[in-house]
Coordinates of C-alpha atoms in Angstrom, one line a residue:
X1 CA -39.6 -10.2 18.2
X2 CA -35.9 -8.7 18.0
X3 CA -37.1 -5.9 20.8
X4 CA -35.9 -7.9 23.9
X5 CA -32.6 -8.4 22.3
X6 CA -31.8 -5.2 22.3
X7 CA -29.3 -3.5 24.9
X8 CA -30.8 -1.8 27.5
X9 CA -29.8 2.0 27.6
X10 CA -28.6 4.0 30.8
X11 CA -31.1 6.8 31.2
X12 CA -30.8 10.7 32.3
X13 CA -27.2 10.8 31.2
X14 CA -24.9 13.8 29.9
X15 CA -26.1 15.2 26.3
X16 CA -23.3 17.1 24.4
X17 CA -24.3 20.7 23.2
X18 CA -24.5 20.7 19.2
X19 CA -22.5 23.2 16.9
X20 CA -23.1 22.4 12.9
X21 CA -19.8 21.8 11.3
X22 CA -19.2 20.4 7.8
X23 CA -15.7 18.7 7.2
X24 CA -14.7 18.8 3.3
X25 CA -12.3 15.6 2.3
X26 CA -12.4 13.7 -1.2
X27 CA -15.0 15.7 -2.8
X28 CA -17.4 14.5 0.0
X29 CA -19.1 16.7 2.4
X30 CA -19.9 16.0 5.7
X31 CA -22.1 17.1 8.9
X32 CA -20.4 16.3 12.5
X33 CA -21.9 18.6 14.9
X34 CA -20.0 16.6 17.3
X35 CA -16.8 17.8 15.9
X36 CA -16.1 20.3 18.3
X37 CA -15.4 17.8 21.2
X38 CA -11.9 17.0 19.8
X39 CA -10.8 20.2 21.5
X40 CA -10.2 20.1 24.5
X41 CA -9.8 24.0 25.3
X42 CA -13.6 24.4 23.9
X43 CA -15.8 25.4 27.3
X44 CA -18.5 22.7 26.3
X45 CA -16.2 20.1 25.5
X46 CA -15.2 20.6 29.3
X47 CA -19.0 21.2 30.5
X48 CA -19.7 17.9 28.7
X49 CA -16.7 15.9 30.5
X50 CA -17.6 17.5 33.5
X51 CA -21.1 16.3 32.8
X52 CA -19.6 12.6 32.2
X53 CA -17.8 12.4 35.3
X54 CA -20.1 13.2 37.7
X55 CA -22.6 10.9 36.2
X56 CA -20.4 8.2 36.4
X57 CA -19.9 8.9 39.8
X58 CA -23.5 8.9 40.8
X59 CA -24.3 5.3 38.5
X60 CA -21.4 3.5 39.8
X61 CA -21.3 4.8 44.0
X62 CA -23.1 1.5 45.2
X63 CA -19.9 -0.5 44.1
X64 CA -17.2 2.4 45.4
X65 CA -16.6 -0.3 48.4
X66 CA -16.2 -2.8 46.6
X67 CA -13.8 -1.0 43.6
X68 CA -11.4 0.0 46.7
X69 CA -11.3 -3.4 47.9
X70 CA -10.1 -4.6 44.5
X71 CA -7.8 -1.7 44.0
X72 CA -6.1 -3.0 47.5
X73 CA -5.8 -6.9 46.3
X74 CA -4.5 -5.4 42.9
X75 CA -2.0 -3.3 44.5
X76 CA -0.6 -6.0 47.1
X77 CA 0.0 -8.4 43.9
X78 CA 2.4 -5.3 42.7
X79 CA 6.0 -4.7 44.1
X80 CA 6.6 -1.8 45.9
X81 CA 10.0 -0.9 43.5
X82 CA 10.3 -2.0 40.2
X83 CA 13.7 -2.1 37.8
X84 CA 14.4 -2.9 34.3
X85 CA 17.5 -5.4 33.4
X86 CA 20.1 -2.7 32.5
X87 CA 20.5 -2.2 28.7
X88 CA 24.0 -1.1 27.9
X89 CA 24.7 1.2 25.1
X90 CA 27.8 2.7 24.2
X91 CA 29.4 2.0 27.4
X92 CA 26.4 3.2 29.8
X93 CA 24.1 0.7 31.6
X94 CA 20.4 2.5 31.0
X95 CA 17.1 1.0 33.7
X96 CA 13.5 2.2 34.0
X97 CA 12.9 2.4 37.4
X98 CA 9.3 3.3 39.7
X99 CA 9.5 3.9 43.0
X100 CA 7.3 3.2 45.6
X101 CA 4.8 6.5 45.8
X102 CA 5.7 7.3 42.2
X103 CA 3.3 8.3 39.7
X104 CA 5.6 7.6 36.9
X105 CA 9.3 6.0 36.2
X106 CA 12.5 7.8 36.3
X107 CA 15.3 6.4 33.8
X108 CA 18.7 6.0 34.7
X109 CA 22.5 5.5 33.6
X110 CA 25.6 4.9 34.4
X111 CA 28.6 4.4 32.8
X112 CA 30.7 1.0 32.7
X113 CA 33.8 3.0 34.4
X114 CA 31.9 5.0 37.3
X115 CA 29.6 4.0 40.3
X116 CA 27.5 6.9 40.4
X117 CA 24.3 7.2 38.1
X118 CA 22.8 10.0 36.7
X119 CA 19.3 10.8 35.4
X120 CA 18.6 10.5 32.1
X121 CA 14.8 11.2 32.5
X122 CA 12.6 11.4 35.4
X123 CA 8.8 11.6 34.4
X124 CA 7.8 12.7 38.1
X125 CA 9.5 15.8 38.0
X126 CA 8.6 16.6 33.9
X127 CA 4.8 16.0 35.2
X128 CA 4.7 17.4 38.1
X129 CA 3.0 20.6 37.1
X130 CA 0.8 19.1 35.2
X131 CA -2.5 17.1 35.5
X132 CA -2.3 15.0 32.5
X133 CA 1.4 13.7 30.6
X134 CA 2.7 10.8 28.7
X135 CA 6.2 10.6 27.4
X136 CA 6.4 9.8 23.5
X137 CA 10.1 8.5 22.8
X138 CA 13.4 9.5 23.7
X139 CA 17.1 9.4 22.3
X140 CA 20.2 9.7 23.4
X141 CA 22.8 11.9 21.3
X142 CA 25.9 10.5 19.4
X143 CA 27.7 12.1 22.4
X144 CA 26.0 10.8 24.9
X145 CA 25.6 14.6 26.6
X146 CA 21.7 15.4 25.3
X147 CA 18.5 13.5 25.8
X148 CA 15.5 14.3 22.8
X149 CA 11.7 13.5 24.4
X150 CA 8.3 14.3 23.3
X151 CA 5.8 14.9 25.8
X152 CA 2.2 15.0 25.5
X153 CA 0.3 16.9 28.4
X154 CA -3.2 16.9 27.0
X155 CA -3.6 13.1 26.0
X156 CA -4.5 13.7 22.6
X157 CA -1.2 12.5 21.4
X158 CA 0.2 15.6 19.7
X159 CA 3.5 16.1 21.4
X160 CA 6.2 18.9 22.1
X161 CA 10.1 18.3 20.8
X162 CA 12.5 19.1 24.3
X163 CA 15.8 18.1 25.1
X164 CA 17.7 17.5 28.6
X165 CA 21.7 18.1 29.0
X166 CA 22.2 15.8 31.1
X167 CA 25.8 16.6 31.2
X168 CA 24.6 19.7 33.0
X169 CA 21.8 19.3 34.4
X170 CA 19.6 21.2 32.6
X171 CA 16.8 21.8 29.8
X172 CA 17.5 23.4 26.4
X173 CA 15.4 26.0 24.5
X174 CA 14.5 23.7 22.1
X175 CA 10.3 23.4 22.5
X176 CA 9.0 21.9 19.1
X177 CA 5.0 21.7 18.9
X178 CA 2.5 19.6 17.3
X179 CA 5.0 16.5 16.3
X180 CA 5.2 13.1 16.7
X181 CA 6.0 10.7 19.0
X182 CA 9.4 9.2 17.3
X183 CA 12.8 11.6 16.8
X184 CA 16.5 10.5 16.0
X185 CA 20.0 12.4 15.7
X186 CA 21.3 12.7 12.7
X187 CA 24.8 10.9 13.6
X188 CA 26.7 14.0 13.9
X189 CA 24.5 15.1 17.0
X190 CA 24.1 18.3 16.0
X191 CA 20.7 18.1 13.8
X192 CA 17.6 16.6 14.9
X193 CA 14.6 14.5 13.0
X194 CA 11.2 15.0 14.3
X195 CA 7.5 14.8 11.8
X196 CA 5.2 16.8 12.4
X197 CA 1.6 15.5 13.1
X198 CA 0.9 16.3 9.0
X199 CA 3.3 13.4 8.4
X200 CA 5.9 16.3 7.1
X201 CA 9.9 15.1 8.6
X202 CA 11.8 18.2 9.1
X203 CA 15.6 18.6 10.6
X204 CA 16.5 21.1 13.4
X205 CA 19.3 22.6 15.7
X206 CA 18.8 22.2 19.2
X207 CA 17.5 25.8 19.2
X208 CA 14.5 24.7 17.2
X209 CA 15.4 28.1 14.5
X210 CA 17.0 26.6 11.9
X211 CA 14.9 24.1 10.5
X212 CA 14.8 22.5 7.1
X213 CA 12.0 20.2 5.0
X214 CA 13.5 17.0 4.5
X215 CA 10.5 14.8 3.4
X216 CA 6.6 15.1 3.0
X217 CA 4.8 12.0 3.0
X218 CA 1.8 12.2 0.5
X219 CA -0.5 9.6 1.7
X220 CA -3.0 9.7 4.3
X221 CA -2.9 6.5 5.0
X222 CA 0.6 5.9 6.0
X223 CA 2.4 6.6 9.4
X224 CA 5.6 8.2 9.7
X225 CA 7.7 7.0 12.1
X226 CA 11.9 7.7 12.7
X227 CA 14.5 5.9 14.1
X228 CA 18.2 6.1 14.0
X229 CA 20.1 2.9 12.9
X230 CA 21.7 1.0 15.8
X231 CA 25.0 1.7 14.4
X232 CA 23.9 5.8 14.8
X233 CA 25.4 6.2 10.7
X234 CA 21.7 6.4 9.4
X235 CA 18.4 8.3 10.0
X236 CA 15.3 5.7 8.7
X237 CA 12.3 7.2 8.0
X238 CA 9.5 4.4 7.7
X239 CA 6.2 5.0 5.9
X240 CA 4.0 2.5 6.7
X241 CA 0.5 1.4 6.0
X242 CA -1.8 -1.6 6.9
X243 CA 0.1 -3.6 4.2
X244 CA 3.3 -1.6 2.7
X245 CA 6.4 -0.7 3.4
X246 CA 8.9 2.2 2.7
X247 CA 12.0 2.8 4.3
X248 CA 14.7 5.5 3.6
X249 CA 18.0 5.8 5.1
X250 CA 19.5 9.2 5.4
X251 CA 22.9 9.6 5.8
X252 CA 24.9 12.0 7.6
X253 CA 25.2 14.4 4.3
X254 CA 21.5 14.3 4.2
X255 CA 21.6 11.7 1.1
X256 CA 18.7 9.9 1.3
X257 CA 18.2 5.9 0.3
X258 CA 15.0 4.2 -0.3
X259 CA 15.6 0.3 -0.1
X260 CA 12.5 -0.4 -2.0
X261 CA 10.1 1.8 -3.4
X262 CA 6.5 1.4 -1.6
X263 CA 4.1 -1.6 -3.6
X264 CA 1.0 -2.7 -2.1
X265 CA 1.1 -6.0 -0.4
X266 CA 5.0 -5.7 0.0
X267 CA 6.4 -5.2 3.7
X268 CA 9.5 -5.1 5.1
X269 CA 11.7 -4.3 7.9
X270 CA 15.7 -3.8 8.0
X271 CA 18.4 -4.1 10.0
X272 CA 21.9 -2.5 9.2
X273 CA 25.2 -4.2 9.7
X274 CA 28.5 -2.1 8.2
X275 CA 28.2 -1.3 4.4
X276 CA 24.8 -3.8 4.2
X277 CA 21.6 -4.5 5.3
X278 CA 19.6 -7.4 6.0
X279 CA 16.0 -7.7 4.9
X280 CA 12.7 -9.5 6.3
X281 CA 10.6 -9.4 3.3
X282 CA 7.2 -11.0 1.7
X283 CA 7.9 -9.4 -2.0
X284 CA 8.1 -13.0 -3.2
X285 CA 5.2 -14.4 -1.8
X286 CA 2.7 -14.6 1.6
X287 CA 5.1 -15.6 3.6
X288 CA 8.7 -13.7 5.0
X289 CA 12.0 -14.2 4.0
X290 CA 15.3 -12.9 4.9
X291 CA 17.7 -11.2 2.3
X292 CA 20.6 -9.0 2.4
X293 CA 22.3 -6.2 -0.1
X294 CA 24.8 -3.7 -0.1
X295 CA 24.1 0.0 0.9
X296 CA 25.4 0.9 -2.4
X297 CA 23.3 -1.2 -4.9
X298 CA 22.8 -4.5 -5.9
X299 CA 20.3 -7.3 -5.9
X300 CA 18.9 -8.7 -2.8
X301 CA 20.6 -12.1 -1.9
X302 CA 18.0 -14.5 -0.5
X303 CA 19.3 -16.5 2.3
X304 CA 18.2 -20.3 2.5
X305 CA 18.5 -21.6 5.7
X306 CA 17.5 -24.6 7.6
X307 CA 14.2 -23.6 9.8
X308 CA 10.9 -25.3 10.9
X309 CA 7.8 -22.6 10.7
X310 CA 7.5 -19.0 9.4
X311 CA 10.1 -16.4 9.7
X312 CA 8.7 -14.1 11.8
X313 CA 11.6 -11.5 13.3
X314 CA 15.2 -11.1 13.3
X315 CA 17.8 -9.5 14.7
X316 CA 21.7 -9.3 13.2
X317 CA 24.8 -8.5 15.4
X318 CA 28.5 -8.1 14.1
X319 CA 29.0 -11.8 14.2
X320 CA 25.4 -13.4 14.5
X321 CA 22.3 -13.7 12.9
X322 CA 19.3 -14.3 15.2
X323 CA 15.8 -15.4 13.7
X324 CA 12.4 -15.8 15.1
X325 CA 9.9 -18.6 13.7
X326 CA 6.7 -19.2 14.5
X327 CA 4.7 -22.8 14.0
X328 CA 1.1 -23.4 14.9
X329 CA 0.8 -21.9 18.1
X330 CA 4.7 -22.5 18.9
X331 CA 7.6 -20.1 18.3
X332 CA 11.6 -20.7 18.1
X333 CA 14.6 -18.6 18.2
X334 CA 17.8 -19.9 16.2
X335 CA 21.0 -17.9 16.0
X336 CA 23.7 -18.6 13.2
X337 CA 27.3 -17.7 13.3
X338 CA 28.5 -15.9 10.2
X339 CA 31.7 -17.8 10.5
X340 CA 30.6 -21.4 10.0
X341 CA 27.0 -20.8 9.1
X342 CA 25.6 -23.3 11.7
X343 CA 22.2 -22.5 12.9
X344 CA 21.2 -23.7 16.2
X345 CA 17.9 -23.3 18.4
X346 CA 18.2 -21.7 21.1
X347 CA 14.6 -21.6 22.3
X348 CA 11.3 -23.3 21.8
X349 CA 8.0 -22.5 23.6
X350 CA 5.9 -24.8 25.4
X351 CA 2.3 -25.2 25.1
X352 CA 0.6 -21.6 26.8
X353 CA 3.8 -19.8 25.9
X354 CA 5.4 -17.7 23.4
X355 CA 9.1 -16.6 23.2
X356 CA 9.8 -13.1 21.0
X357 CA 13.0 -11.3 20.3
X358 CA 13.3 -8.6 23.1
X359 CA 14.9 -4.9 22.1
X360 CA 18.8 -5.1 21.5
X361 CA 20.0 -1.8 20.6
X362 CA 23.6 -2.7 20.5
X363 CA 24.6 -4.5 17.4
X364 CA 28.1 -5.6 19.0
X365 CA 26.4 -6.9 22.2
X366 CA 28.0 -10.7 23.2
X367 CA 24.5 -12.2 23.6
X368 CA 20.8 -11.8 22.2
X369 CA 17.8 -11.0 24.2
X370 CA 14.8 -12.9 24.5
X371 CA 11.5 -13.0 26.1
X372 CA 9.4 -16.2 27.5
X373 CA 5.8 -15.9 28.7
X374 CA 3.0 -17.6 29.1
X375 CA -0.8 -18.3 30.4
X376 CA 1.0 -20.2 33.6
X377 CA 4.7 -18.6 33.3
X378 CA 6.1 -15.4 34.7
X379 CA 7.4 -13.3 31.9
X380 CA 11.1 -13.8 32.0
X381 CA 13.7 -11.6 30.0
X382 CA 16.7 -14.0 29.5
X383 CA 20.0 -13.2 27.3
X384 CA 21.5 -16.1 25.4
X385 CA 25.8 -15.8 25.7
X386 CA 27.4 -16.2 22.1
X387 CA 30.5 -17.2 23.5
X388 CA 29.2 -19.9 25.9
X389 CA 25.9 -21.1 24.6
X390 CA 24.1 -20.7 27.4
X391 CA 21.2 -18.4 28.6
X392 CA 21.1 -16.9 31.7
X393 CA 17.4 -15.4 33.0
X394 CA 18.1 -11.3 33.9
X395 CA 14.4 -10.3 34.7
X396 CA 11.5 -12.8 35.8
X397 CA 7.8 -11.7 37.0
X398 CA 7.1 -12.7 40.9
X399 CA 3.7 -14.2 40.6
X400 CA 2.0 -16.8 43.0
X401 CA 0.1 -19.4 42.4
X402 CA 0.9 -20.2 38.8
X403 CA 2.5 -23.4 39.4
X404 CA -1.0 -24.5 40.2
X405 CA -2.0 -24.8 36.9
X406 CA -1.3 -26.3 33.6
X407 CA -1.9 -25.6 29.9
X408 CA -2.7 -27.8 27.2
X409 CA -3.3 -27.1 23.2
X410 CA -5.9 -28.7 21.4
X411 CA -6.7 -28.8 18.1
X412 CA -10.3 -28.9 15.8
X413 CA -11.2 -29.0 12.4
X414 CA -14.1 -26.3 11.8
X415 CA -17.1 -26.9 9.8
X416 CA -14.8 -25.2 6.5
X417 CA -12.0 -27.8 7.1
X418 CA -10.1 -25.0 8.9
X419 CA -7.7 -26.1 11.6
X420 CA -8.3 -24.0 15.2
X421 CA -6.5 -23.7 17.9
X422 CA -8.2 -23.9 21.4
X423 CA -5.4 -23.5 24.3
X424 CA -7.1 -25.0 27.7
X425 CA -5.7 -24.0 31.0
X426 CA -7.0 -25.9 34.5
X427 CA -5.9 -26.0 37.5
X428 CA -3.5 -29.7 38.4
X429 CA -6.0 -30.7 41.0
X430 CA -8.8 -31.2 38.5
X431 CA -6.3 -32.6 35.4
X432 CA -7.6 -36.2 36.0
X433 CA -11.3 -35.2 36.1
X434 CA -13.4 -35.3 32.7
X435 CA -13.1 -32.2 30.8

């Protein structure tokens, strides 16, 4: 009865070759005679993707026409040249930039005081030897002289540590295997973070020689990812899992802080403003709020402020605090001045859309980033002016034929009582038809 339910199965495809392998975790033994295909250097692992190709080739050439006809209406939708909204830090406007013919993009900067612009990255010329690569993260040095990258050239996302002077033009020695995708400077710019893919952070020279242990995360389940603080005095090492949080700050000595000790069901994410930090926390219940507490001790002061919805995100600048809530399907953006504590909105989404906090790396920046998009709106990247109150779009989406349609939000109670959202999205000519 079930049989004619079942999938229907492609026939006279690629079978991988078998090698027996047990894998020993927990006390628990295993058989995966698949396991092999994980590398990529084994000669049937490429036989088999060989294999893969070619019959994928062979099933799908009736349609070949048909695929290059929709690779030619998806590539006249796309500009030619594409540039970022220029991101200043410490005194140099950065862009991501992909030029027509270009594989990949090539990152610029140049500096407030100069016309010329110099590269800080270009991914074409990185991959140009090679027939796979994907760039990890960068950072720039305290100096502002030396790029870090990780580069991954296999696509199985274990990266090599580099670095780019770009004062002179050239690549260092420093060639760091096996890590992962996130680094920061230590804010001397002399010593590098990187983890390695065993979750183990370690600090190096530019050389790559002189390395030394700095922490070893014990858990399988949690990720390790670094950052420098966006004032460049801290190092923060995250540990993170599918519902805790652990942050450490490490200091330029190497003196390492955890803000709260790893508890499951607690998360939390920090931002750092002079001798404090501000904290977007659930340890008091389901939902978020916002604290703050000194670097050097103390209890966490809960902040009680005047919003509609669920905190989601914030953002703190030297004289500004900028949160993100989130009702129903709708989110809102406020911003409150330290000085008089007012809290204003600033933005509210309309039915389709969302608006999100967008990256703002410089804490003394005279306006706050946001980002507006939507089933029928361009995505727009507009920065809201502190001084003035007003906010100016910087980067907006061309796309046609949008204004053709509209977006409604609905609402039902399931058979459970449960409240669902159904967003509906028709075109203007047929809004006064039954639907």
């Amino acid at each position: 009865m079930t049989s004619g339910c079942e999938r229907p199965r492609m026939s006279g495809g690629p079978v991988a070759a078998v090698h027996p392998h047990e894998i020993k975790l927990h006390g628990d033994v295993r058989s995966d005679p698949y396991y092999y295909l994980a590398d990529l250097n084994h000669i049937d692992t490429s036989h088999y993707m060989s294999a893969e190709q070619e019959f994928l080739e062979h099933k799908t050439a009736a349609w070949s026409s048909l695929r290059s006809e929709l690779e030619r209406e998806l590539n006249e939708q796309l500009p030619t040249t594409t540039k970022t909204a220029p991101v200043i830090i410490d005194g140099f406007e950065y862009v991501r930039e992909v030029h027509a013919g270009s594989q990949y993009p090539r990152f610029m900067r140049r500096s407030s005081d100069r016309e010329t612009r110099e590269v800080v990255l270009d991914l074409n010329q990185l991959a140009a030897d090679s027939s796979y690569f994907a760039l990890g993260d960068f950072a720039i040095s305290p100096n502002n002289r030396i790029v870090a990258f990780t580069e991954d050239r296999k696509g199985d996302q274990r990266y090599t540590l580099r670095a780019y002077d770009m004062s002179e033009g050239r690549y260092l020695g420093l060639s760091v295997p096996d890590v992962a995708a996130s680094m920061a400077w230590r804010n001397d710019g002399q010593l590098l973070y990187f983890s390695l893919s065993d979750r183990t952070v370690f600090e190096t020279d530019l050389s790559g020689d002189d390395r030394a242990e700095i922490f070893i995360e014990p858990d399988r389940s949690f990720e390790v990812s670094l950052r420098q603080s966006r004032d460049r005095r801290y190092v923060v090492i995250a540990s993170e899992n599918h519902n805790s949080t652990e942050l450490r700050l490490v200091d330029g000595a190497g003196h390492p802080l955890i803000i709260s000790p790893r508890e499951s069901g607690h998360r939390y994410r920090i931002r750092v403003l002079d001798d404090e930090y501000f904290i977007l926390t659930n340890r008091r219940g389901a939902g978020f709020e916002l604290a703050r507490a000194s670097i050097d001790g103390g209890h966490w002061r809960y902040l009680v402020l005047p919003l509609t919805g669920e905190l989601q995100d914030f953002e703190v600048f030297t004289n500004h605090l900028v949160v993100q809530t989130r009702s129903g399907l709708g989110s809102t953006i406020y911003i409150m001045d330290f000085g008089d504590g007012e809290m204003v909105e600033i933005a509210r989404s309309s039915p389709g859309e969302s608006v999100s906090l967008a990256a703002n790396p410089d804490v003394d920046s005279a306006g706050v980033r946001f980002q507006v998009s939507g089933y029928v709106t361009p995505e727009k990247l507009l920065e809201y002016d502190f001084n003035t109150g007003f906010a100016a779009v910087i980067a907006e989406e061309n796309i046609a034929g949008l204004d053709d349609y509209v977006v409604e939000e609905k609402w039902f109670r399931g058979r459970d009582g449960t409240r669902v959202p159904v967003p509906l999205m028709y075109r203007k000519a047929k809004a006064s038809r039954p639907r």
